[in-house]
Amino acid sequence: MTADLFAPLSFAHGPAMKNRFMLAPLTNLQSHPDGTMSEDEFRWLTLRAQGGFGLTMTCAAHVQRIGQGFPGQMGIWSDAHLPGLTRLATAIKAADSVAVVQLHHAGFRSPKALIGEAPVGPSDDEATGSRGLSTAEVEQLVEDFVLAALRAKTAGFDGVEIHGAHSYILCQFLSAGLNRRTDQYGGSAENRGRVIVEVLRGVRKRCGGDFLLGLRLSPERFDLDLREIADFAQAVMSAKLIDFLDMSLWDAFKEPADAAYQGRTLMSYFTELDRGAVRLGVAGKIMSAADARAMLAAGADFVLLGRAAILHHDYPQKVAADPDFKPVSLPVTAAYLKAEGLGPAFVGYMSTWKGFVTEPEAAEA
């Protein structure tokens, strides 16, 4: 019953996953204020690698100082981050898990109080107080994503995922409503996707043929159009720019929010694409082993686990032992999460998720 979930998965570039379980990139607020690796962050990630995940992905790591999106975020914008990143990559790979960094810039979602200046985005935006990047600054943004990927490679990581989802800066460029530019990075759908395409081409050119390259996209919300995103995903795959596509669906079983696209699952708009050698993964409320199998049956190549991986550092090993495995029911105590390798900052963050952590314990944490 579990054969599909435990079949190895190869990619066009980089090492294969030993199974179909990928740790989703999860905000956890555990890095030091300067973006360097903390013991809590190291423990959280290496425990998942040791727990059997075929690929262990970091949380979003920001590629520019002003791209920080939240306190305690991992940084990859300076060589000062290399020692911690190198230690992490070594430990993940020692556990026979593929090591990947997610590269990120929050754009206008960077809090001014955190970065000490007005945030930036594709266009001036009164609501967020952000300013639009100049053409030269967009070119620098592309370069800084590429330099961050090179840093990840230097640290020993097997690859990177480019964060083009959740209305962070690359996703902001994709939106016709948020991106009102008149240069080559605005206007048509092709122009709005140009910044991501340039990042992907730059990473592949400078990190080489043995480096795994993925892209995370949101298919809806965030002022995005589902058809446009599906077309963009197809274009990127047809051009062989990526090795895997990570679709953040929020709920992998749901129908599209836009009535014009309803009548079928949101996921189906991506499983029907001509993927070539590109592998497709989905994330969103995949909790039980049966859920994970259902995703593969529906056409995904792998699953990304967030909440389930928070609750069980050894989720893949649990499924290997019990094909009917279901995660512990919510809410759980802060002590339970601590035992699963979450540090105090991460436990505190999870206590803000409705119904995740029991109230009295959350207060003590």
GROMACS .gro file of C-alpha atoms in nm:
model
  365
    1MET     CA    1   0.000   0.000   0.000
    2THR     CA    2   0.284   0.239   0.074
    3ALA     CA    3   0.504   0.140  -0.220
    4ASP     CA    4   0.438   0.459  -0.416
    5LEU     CA    5   0.520   0.685  -0.121
    6PHE     CA    6   0.849   0.506  -0.070
    7ALA     CA    7   0.957   0.482  -0.432
    8PRO     CA    8   1.267   0.694  -0.504
    9LEU     CA    9   1.217   1.008  -0.714
   10SER     CA   10   1.485   1.132  -0.951
   11PHE     CA   11   1.520   1.483  -1.091
   12ALA     CA   12   1.669   1.621  -1.412
   13HIS     CA   13   1.947   1.776  -1.202
   14GLY     CA   14   2.079   1.699  -0.857
   15PRO     CA   15   2.031   1.396  -0.631
   16ALA     CA   16   1.720   1.180  -0.607
   17MET     CA   17   1.481   1.170  -0.310
   18LYS     CA   18   1.469   0.830  -0.140
   19ASN     CA   19   1.089   0.868  -0.096
   20ARG     CA   20   0.805   1.107  -0.183
   21PHE     CA   21   0.807   1.306   0.142
   22MET     CA   22   0.942   1.663   0.131
   23LEU     CA   23   0.955   1.886   0.436
   24ALA     CA   24   0.763   2.202   0.348
   25PRO     CA   25   0.947   2.534   0.401
   26LEU     CA   26   0.805   2.646   0.735
   27THR     CA   27   0.832   2.984   0.904
   28ASN     CA   28   0.957   2.919   1.256
   29LEU     CA   29   1.113   3.244   1.385
   30GLN     CA   30   1.410   3.056   1.534
   31SER     CA   31   1.717   3.212   1.369
   32HIS     CA   32   1.931   3.475   1.541
   33PRO     CA   33   1.841   3.843   1.473
   34ASP     CA   34   2.126   3.871   1.221
   35GLY     CA   35   1.992   3.573   1.025
   36THR     CA   36   2.257   3.327   1.142
   37MET     CA   37   2.170   2.969   1.238
   38SER     CA   38   2.055   2.897   1.592
   39GLU     CA   39   2.070   2.565   1.776
   40ASP     CA   40   1.688   2.555   1.778
   41GLU     CA   41   1.667   2.597   1.401
   42PHE     CA   42   1.942   2.339   1.348
   43ARG     CA   43   1.768   2.085   1.574
   44TRP     CA   44   1.423   2.137   1.419
   45LEU     CA   45   1.551   2.073   1.065
   46THR     CA   46   1.801   1.794   1.132
   47LEU     CA   47   1.545   1.597   1.333
   48ARG     CA   48   1.319   1.592   1.024
   49ALA     CA   49   1.606   1.471   0.807
   50GLN     CA   50   1.679   1.199   1.062
   51GLY     CA   51   1.305   1.120   1.076
   52GLY     CA   52   1.305   1.000   0.717
   53PHE     CA   53   1.212   1.294   0.494
   54GLY     CA   54   1.345   1.240   0.142
   55LEU     CA   55   1.414   1.613   0.112
   56THR     CA   56   1.452   1.861   0.397
   57MET     CA   57   1.386   2.222   0.303
   58THR     CA   58   1.468   2.520   0.521
   59CYS     CA   59   1.227   2.799   0.599
   60ALA     CA   60   1.233   3.099   0.369
   61ALA     CA   61   1.586   3.247   0.378
   62HIS     CA   62   1.601   3.611   0.270
   63VAL     CA   63   1.840   3.708  -0.008
   64GLN     CA   64   1.865   4.079   0.079
   65ARG     CA   65   1.879   4.241   0.420
   66ILE     CA   66   1.572   4.452   0.335
   67GLY     CA   67   1.387   4.141   0.219
   68GLN     CA   68   1.336   4.011   0.573
   69GLY     CA   69   0.971   3.923   0.629
   70PHE     CA   70   0.954   3.829   0.996
   71PRO     CA   71   1.163   3.821   1.315
   72GLY     CA   72   1.400   3.528   1.358
   73GLN     CA   73   1.419   3.463   0.984
   74MET     CA   74   1.710   3.269   0.838
   75GLY     CA   75   1.943   3.481   0.626
   76ILE     CA   76   2.145   3.391   0.317
   77TRP     CA   77   2.236   3.742   0.202
   78SER     CA   78   2.582   3.750   0.359
   79ASP     CA   79   2.884   3.523   0.379
   80ALA     CA   80   2.847   3.559   0.757
   81HIS     CA   81   2.561   3.309   0.722
   82LEU     CA   82   2.784   3.043   0.564
   83PRO     CA   83   2.917   2.866   0.875
   84GLY     CA   84   2.570   2.786   1.009
   85LEU     CA   85   2.436   2.695   0.666
   86THR     CA   86   2.734   2.466   0.602
   87ARG     CA   87   2.683   2.286   0.932
   88LEU     CA   88   2.314   2.241   0.852
   89ALA     CA   89   2.369   2.111   0.499
   90THR     CA   90   2.626   1.861   0.625
   91ALA     CA   91   2.391   1.728   0.894
   92ILE     CA   92   2.089   1.698   0.663
   93LYS     CA   93   2.289   1.507   0.402
   94ALA     CA   94   2.444   1.284   0.670
   95ALA     CA   95   2.089   1.168   0.745
   96ASP     CA   96   2.041   1.063   0.378
   97SER     CA   97   1.805   1.351   0.305
   98VAL     CA   98   1.838   1.595   0.014
   99ALA     CA   99   1.928   1.941   0.150
  100VAL     CA  100   1.753   2.245  -0.002
  101VAL     CA  101   1.730   2.614   0.095
  102GLN     CA  102   1.421   2.815   0.007
  103LEU     CA  103   1.525   3.159  -0.126
  104HIS     CA  104   1.295   3.448  -0.038
  105HIS     CA  105   1.240   3.823  -0.037
  106ALA     CA  106   0.930   3.958   0.132
  107GLY     CA  107   0.898   4.270  -0.084
  108PHE     CA  108   0.630   4.502   0.047
  109ARG     CA  109   0.551   4.246   0.319
  110SER     CA  110   0.878   4.336   0.495
  111PRO     CA  111   0.780   4.522   0.814
  112LYS     CA  112   0.931   4.871   0.820
  113ALA     CA  113   0.999   4.835   1.193
  114LEU     CA  114   1.207   4.523   1.122
  115ILE     CA  115   1.414   4.644   0.826
  116GLY     CA  116   1.448   5.007   0.936
  117GLU     CA  117   1.328   5.162   0.610
  118ALA     CA  118   1.037   5.162   0.370
  119PRO     CA  119   0.985   4.819   0.213
  120VAL     CA  120   1.015   4.772  -0.163
  121GLY     CA  121   0.799   4.608  -0.425
  122PRO     CA  122   0.724   4.608  -0.796
  123SER     CA  123   0.538   4.941  -0.774
  124ASP     CA  124   0.475   5.223  -0.529
  125ASP     CA  125   0.202   5.107  -0.293
  126GLU     CA  126   0.022   5.345  -0.062
  127ALA     CA  127  -0.142   5.071   0.146
  128THR     CA  128   0.191   4.921   0.252
  129GLY     CA  129   0.401   5.236   0.230
  130SER     CA  130   0.636   5.059  -0.008
  131ARG     CA  131   0.824   5.206  -0.299
  132GLY     CA  132   0.864   5.057  -0.643
  133LEU     CA  133   1.207   4.927  -0.739
  134SER     CA  134   1.398   5.096  -1.020
  135THR     CA  135   1.489   4.879  -1.320
  136ALA     CA  136   1.848   4.863  -1.194
  137GLU     CA  137   1.723   4.752  -0.851
  138VAL     CA  138   1.517   4.473  -1.010
  139GLU     CA  139   1.831   4.358  -1.189
  140GLN     CA  140   2.013   4.366  -0.854
  141LEU     CA  141   1.732   4.165  -0.697
  142VAL     CA  142   1.780   3.896  -0.962
  143GLU     CA  143   2.154   3.899  -0.897
  144ASP     CA  144   2.103   3.867  -0.521
  145PHE     CA  145   1.878   3.562  -0.565
  146VAL     CA  146   2.151   3.406  -0.781
  147LEU     CA  147   2.425   3.498  -0.532
  148ALA     CA  148   2.217   3.342  -0.253
  149ALA     CA  149   2.187   3.021  -0.456
  150LEU     CA  150   2.565   3.020  -0.504
  151ARG     CA  151   2.602   3.067  -0.127
  152ALA     CA  152   2.373   2.767  -0.072
  153LYS     CA  153   2.588   2.561  -0.309
  154THR     CA  154   2.906   2.677  -0.134
  155ALA     CA  155   2.754   2.568   0.197
  156GLY     CA  156   2.698   2.220   0.052
  157PHE     CA  157   2.326   2.225  -0.016
  158ASP     CA  158   2.199   2.007  -0.299
  159GLY     CA  159   1.976   2.282  -0.437
  160VAL     CA  160   1.739   2.572  -0.379
  161GLU     CA  161   1.372   2.651  -0.417
  162ILE     CA  162   1.275   2.998  -0.539
  163HIS     CA  163   0.983   3.137  -0.337
  164GLY     CA  164   0.739   3.280  -0.592
  165ALA     CA  165   0.429   3.239  -0.374
  166HIS     CA  166   0.229   3.397  -0.090
  167SER     CA  167   0.251   3.755  -0.215
  168TYR     CA  168   0.621   3.790  -0.141
  169ILE     CA  169   0.821   3.993  -0.390
  170LEU     CA  170   0.834   3.752  -0.686
  171CYS     CA  171   0.464   3.677  -0.645
  172GLN     CA  172   0.397   4.052  -0.628
  173PHE     CA  173   0.559   4.087  -0.971
  174LEU     CA  174   0.326   3.817  -1.112
  175SER     CA  175   0.014   4.011  -1.008
  176ALA     CA  176  -0.136   4.248  -1.267
  177GLY     CA  177  -0.293   4.447  -0.984
  178LEU     CA  178   0.019   4.487  -0.770
  179ASN     CA  179   0.267   4.520  -1.057
  180ARG     CA  180   0.192   4.842  -1.246
  181ARG     CA  181   0.539   4.881  -1.398
  182THR     CA  182   0.593   5.009  -1.751
  183ASP     CA  183   0.943   4.864  -1.809
  184GLN     CA  184   1.030   4.508  -1.919
  185TYR     CA  185   0.919   4.374  -1.578
  186GLY     CA  186   0.559   4.495  -1.600
  187GLY     CA  187   0.257   4.492  -1.830
  188SER     CA  188   0.205   4.159  -2.008
  189ALA     CA  189   0.198   3.828  -1.822
  190GLU     CA  190   0.530   3.743  -1.985
  191ASN     CA  191   0.687   4.064  -1.857
  192ARG     CA  192   0.550   4.015  -1.506
  193GLY     CA  193   0.703   3.667  -1.495
  194ARG     CA  194   1.035   3.789  -1.635
  195VAL     CA  195   1.201   3.845  -1.297
  196ILE     CA  196   1.140   3.481  -1.195
  197VAL     CA  197   1.260   3.351  -1.532
  198GLU     CA  198   1.579   3.558  -1.502
  199VAL     CA  199   1.640   3.425  -1.149
  200LEU     CA  200   1.593   3.065  -1.265
  201ARG     CA  201   1.817   3.107  -1.568
  202GLY     CA  202   2.083   3.277  -1.356
  203VAL     CA  203   2.082   3.006  -1.090
  204ARG     CA  204   2.108   2.727  -1.346
  205LYS     CA  205   2.388   2.900  -1.536
  206ARG     CA  206   2.598   2.978  -1.230
  207CYS     CA  207   2.524   2.682  -1.005
  208GLY     CA  208   2.570   2.417  -1.271
  209GLY     CA  209   2.408   2.098  -1.386
  210ASP     CA  210   2.428   1.902  -1.060
  211PHE     CA  211   2.220   2.155  -0.863
  212LEU     CA  212   1.853   2.095  -0.786
  213LEU     CA  213   1.627   2.391  -0.870
  214GLY     CA  214   1.265   2.425  -0.766
  215LEU     CA  215   0.997   2.695  -0.775
  216ARG     CA  216   0.707   2.752  -0.535
  217LEU     CA  217   0.395   2.920  -0.672
  218SER     CA  218   0.053   3.018  -0.536
  219PRO     CA  219  -0.230   2.946  -0.781
  220GLU     CA  220  -0.484   3.190  -0.641
  221ARG     CA  221  -0.546   3.458  -0.375
  222PHE     CA  222  -0.289   3.740  -0.355
  223ASP     CA  223  -0.443   3.915  -0.658
  224LEU     CA  224  -0.347   3.625  -0.887
  225ASP     CA  225  -0.540   3.465  -1.173
  226LEU     CA  226  -0.541   3.083  -1.178
  227ARG     CA  227  -0.519   3.053  -1.554
  228GLU     CA  228  -0.227   3.297  -1.570
  229ILE     CA  229  -0.038   3.103  -1.302
  230ALA     CA  230  -0.104   2.769  -1.475
  231ASP     CA  231   0.017   2.916  -1.804
  232PHE     CA  232   0.328   3.054  -1.635
  233ALA     CA  233   0.398   2.716  -1.473
  234GLN     CA  234   0.364   2.552  -1.812
  235ALA     CA  235   0.602   2.800  -1.973
  236VAL     CA  236   0.865   2.748  -1.705
  237MET     CA  237   0.838   2.369  -1.735
  238SER     CA  238   0.841   2.371  -2.115
  239ALA     CA  239   1.159   2.580  -2.106
  240LYS     CA  240   1.314   2.322  -1.868
  241LEU     CA  241   1.402   2.598  -1.621
  242ILE     CA  242   1.320   2.395  -1.309
  243ASP     CA  243   1.351   2.043  -1.171
  244PHE     CA  244   1.044   2.058  -0.951
  245LEU     CA  245   0.734   2.272  -0.908
  246ASP     CA  246   0.596   2.316  -0.555
  247MET     CA  247   0.231   2.427  -0.561
  248SER     CA  248   0.115   2.582  -0.234
  249LEU     CA  249  -0.259   2.509  -0.244
  250TRP     CA  250  -0.352   2.579   0.124
  251ASP     CA  251  -0.585   2.280   0.090
  252ALA     CA  252  -0.476   2.022  -0.166
  253PHE     CA  253  -0.829   1.879  -0.187
  254LYS     CA  254  -1.015   2.206  -0.254
  255GLU     CA  255  -1.176   2.352  -0.565
  256PRO     CA  256  -1.060   2.693  -0.692
  257ALA     CA  257  -1.193   2.998  -0.507
  258ASP     CA  258  -1.279   3.171  -0.836
  259ALA     CA  259  -1.624   3.052  -0.948
  260ALA     CA  260  -1.512   3.064  -1.312
  261TYR     CA  261  -1.272   2.777  -1.247
  262GLN     CA  262  -1.482   2.561  -1.014
  263GLY     CA  263  -1.616   2.212  -1.082
  264ARG     CA  264  -1.277   2.040  -1.043
  265THR     CA  265  -0.991   2.049  -0.797
  266LEU     CA  266  -0.743   2.333  -0.786
  267MET     CA  267  -0.466   2.074  -0.804
  268SER     CA  268  -0.598   1.936  -1.134
  269TYR     CA  269  -0.505   2.257  -1.317
  270PHE     CA  270  -0.140   2.165  -1.253
  271THR     CA  271  -0.144   1.786  -1.280
  272GLU     CA  272  -0.282   1.826  -1.636
  273LEU     CA  273   0.015   2.034  -1.752
  274ASP     CA  274   0.279   1.882  -1.978
  275ARG     CA  275   0.552   1.850  -1.719
  276GLY     CA  276   0.823   1.677  -1.919
  277ALA     CA  277   1.093   1.580  -1.667
  278VAL     CA  278   0.974   1.835  -1.409
  279ARG     CA  279   0.841   1.684  -1.085
  280LEU     CA  280   0.522   1.823  -0.929
  281GLY     CA  281   0.463   1.849  -0.555
  282VAL     CA  282   0.161   1.979  -0.368
  283ALA     CA  283   0.116   2.121  -0.019
  284GLY     CA  284  -0.195   2.197   0.185
  285LYS     CA  285  -0.369   2.003   0.464
  286ILE     CA  286  -0.206   1.672   0.376
  287MET     CA  287  -0.217   1.502   0.714
  288SER     CA  288  -0.272   1.124   0.701
  289ALA     CA  289  -0.086   0.859   0.503
  290ALA     CA  290  -0.409   0.814   0.307
  291ASP     CA  291  -0.405   1.186   0.221
  292ALA     CA  292  -0.049   1.155   0.089
  293ARG     CA  293  -0.136   0.850  -0.121
  294ALA     CA  294  -0.442   1.033  -0.258
  295MET     CA  295  -0.217   1.314  -0.383
  296LEU     CA  296   0.005   1.071  -0.572
  297ALA     CA  297  -0.301   0.895  -0.712
  298ALA     CA  298  -0.429   1.234  -0.833
  299GLY     CA  299  -0.109   1.296  -1.026
  300ALA     CA  300   0.145   1.455  -0.793
  301ASP     CA  301   0.500   1.317  -0.782
  302PHE     CA  302   0.560   1.405  -0.417
  303VAL     CA  303   0.395   1.572  -0.119
  304LEU     CA  304   0.513   1.860   0.098
  305LEU     CA  305   0.422   1.827   0.464
  306GLY     CA  306   0.396   2.121   0.703
  307ARG     CA  307   0.167   2.070   1.000
  308ALA     CA  308   0.204   1.692   0.987
  309ALA     CA  309   0.583   1.733   0.998
  310ILE     CA  310   0.559   1.974   1.291
  311LEU     CA  311   0.360   1.715   1.482
  312HIS     CA  312   0.584   1.420   1.391
  313HIS     CA  313   0.953   1.471   1.316
  314ASP     CA  314   0.962   1.109   1.196
  315TYR     CA  315   0.641   1.116   0.989
  316PRO     CA  316   0.786   0.911   0.698
  317GLN     CA  317   0.912   0.646   0.937
  318LYS     CA  318   0.570   0.636   1.105
  319VAL     CA  319   0.401   0.578   0.767
  320ALA     CA  320   0.654   0.309   0.674
  321ALA     CA  321   0.562   0.125   0.994
  322ASP     CA  322   0.186   0.184   0.962
  323PRO     CA  323   0.027   0.244   0.617
  324ASP     CA  324  -0.285   0.377   0.793
  325PHE     CA  325  -0.094   0.629   1.006
  326LYS     CA  326  -0.274   0.945   1.113
  327PRO     CA  327  -0.109   1.231   1.304
  328VAL     CA  328  -0.185   1.300   1.668
  329SER     CA  329  -0.505   1.500   1.705
  330LEU     CA  330  -0.500   1.872   1.779
  331PRO     CA  331  -0.454   2.062   1.999
  332VAL     CA  332  -0.125   1.939   2.143
  333THR     CA  333   0.067   2.070   2.442
  334ALA     CA  334   0.370   2.295   2.426
  335ALA     CA  335   0.564   2.015   2.593
  336TYR     CA  336   0.467   1.779   2.311
  337LEU     CA  337   0.597   2.023   2.048
  338LYS     CA  338   0.918   2.075   2.247
  339ALA     CA  339   0.973   1.698   2.241
  340GLU     CA  340   0.926   1.707   1.863
  341GLY     CA  341   1.218   1.948   1.830
  342LEU     CA  342   1.049   2.290   1.830
  343GLY     CA  343   1.226   2.565   2.021
  344PRO     CA  344   1.043   2.823   2.239
  345ALA     CA  345   1.005   3.078   1.956
  346PHE     CA  346   0.851   2.816   1.725
  347VAL     CA  347   0.619   2.687   1.998
  348GLY     CA  348   0.512   3.045   2.065
  349TYR     CA  349   0.444   3.097   1.694
  350MET     CA  350   0.237   2.778   1.671
  351SER     CA  351   0.033   2.892   1.971
  352THR     CA  352  -0.096   3.177   1.751
  353TRP     CA  353  -0.246   2.916   1.512
  354LYS     CA  354  -0.605   2.862   1.617
  355GLY     CA  355  -0.657   2.524   1.783
  356PHE     CA  356  -0.300   2.400   1.745
  357VAL     CA  357  -0.160   2.436   2.099
  358THR     CA  358  -0.358   2.384   2.419
  359GLU     CA  359  -0.425   2.719   2.584
  360PRO     CA  360  -0.274   2.671   2.934
  361GLU     CA  361   0.048   2.524   2.795
  362ALA     CA  362   0.073   2.796   2.532
  363ALA     CA  363   0.055   3.058   2.807
  364GLU     CA  364   0.339   2.887   2.996
  365ALA     CA  365   0.550   2.862   2.683
   0.00000   0.00000   0.00000
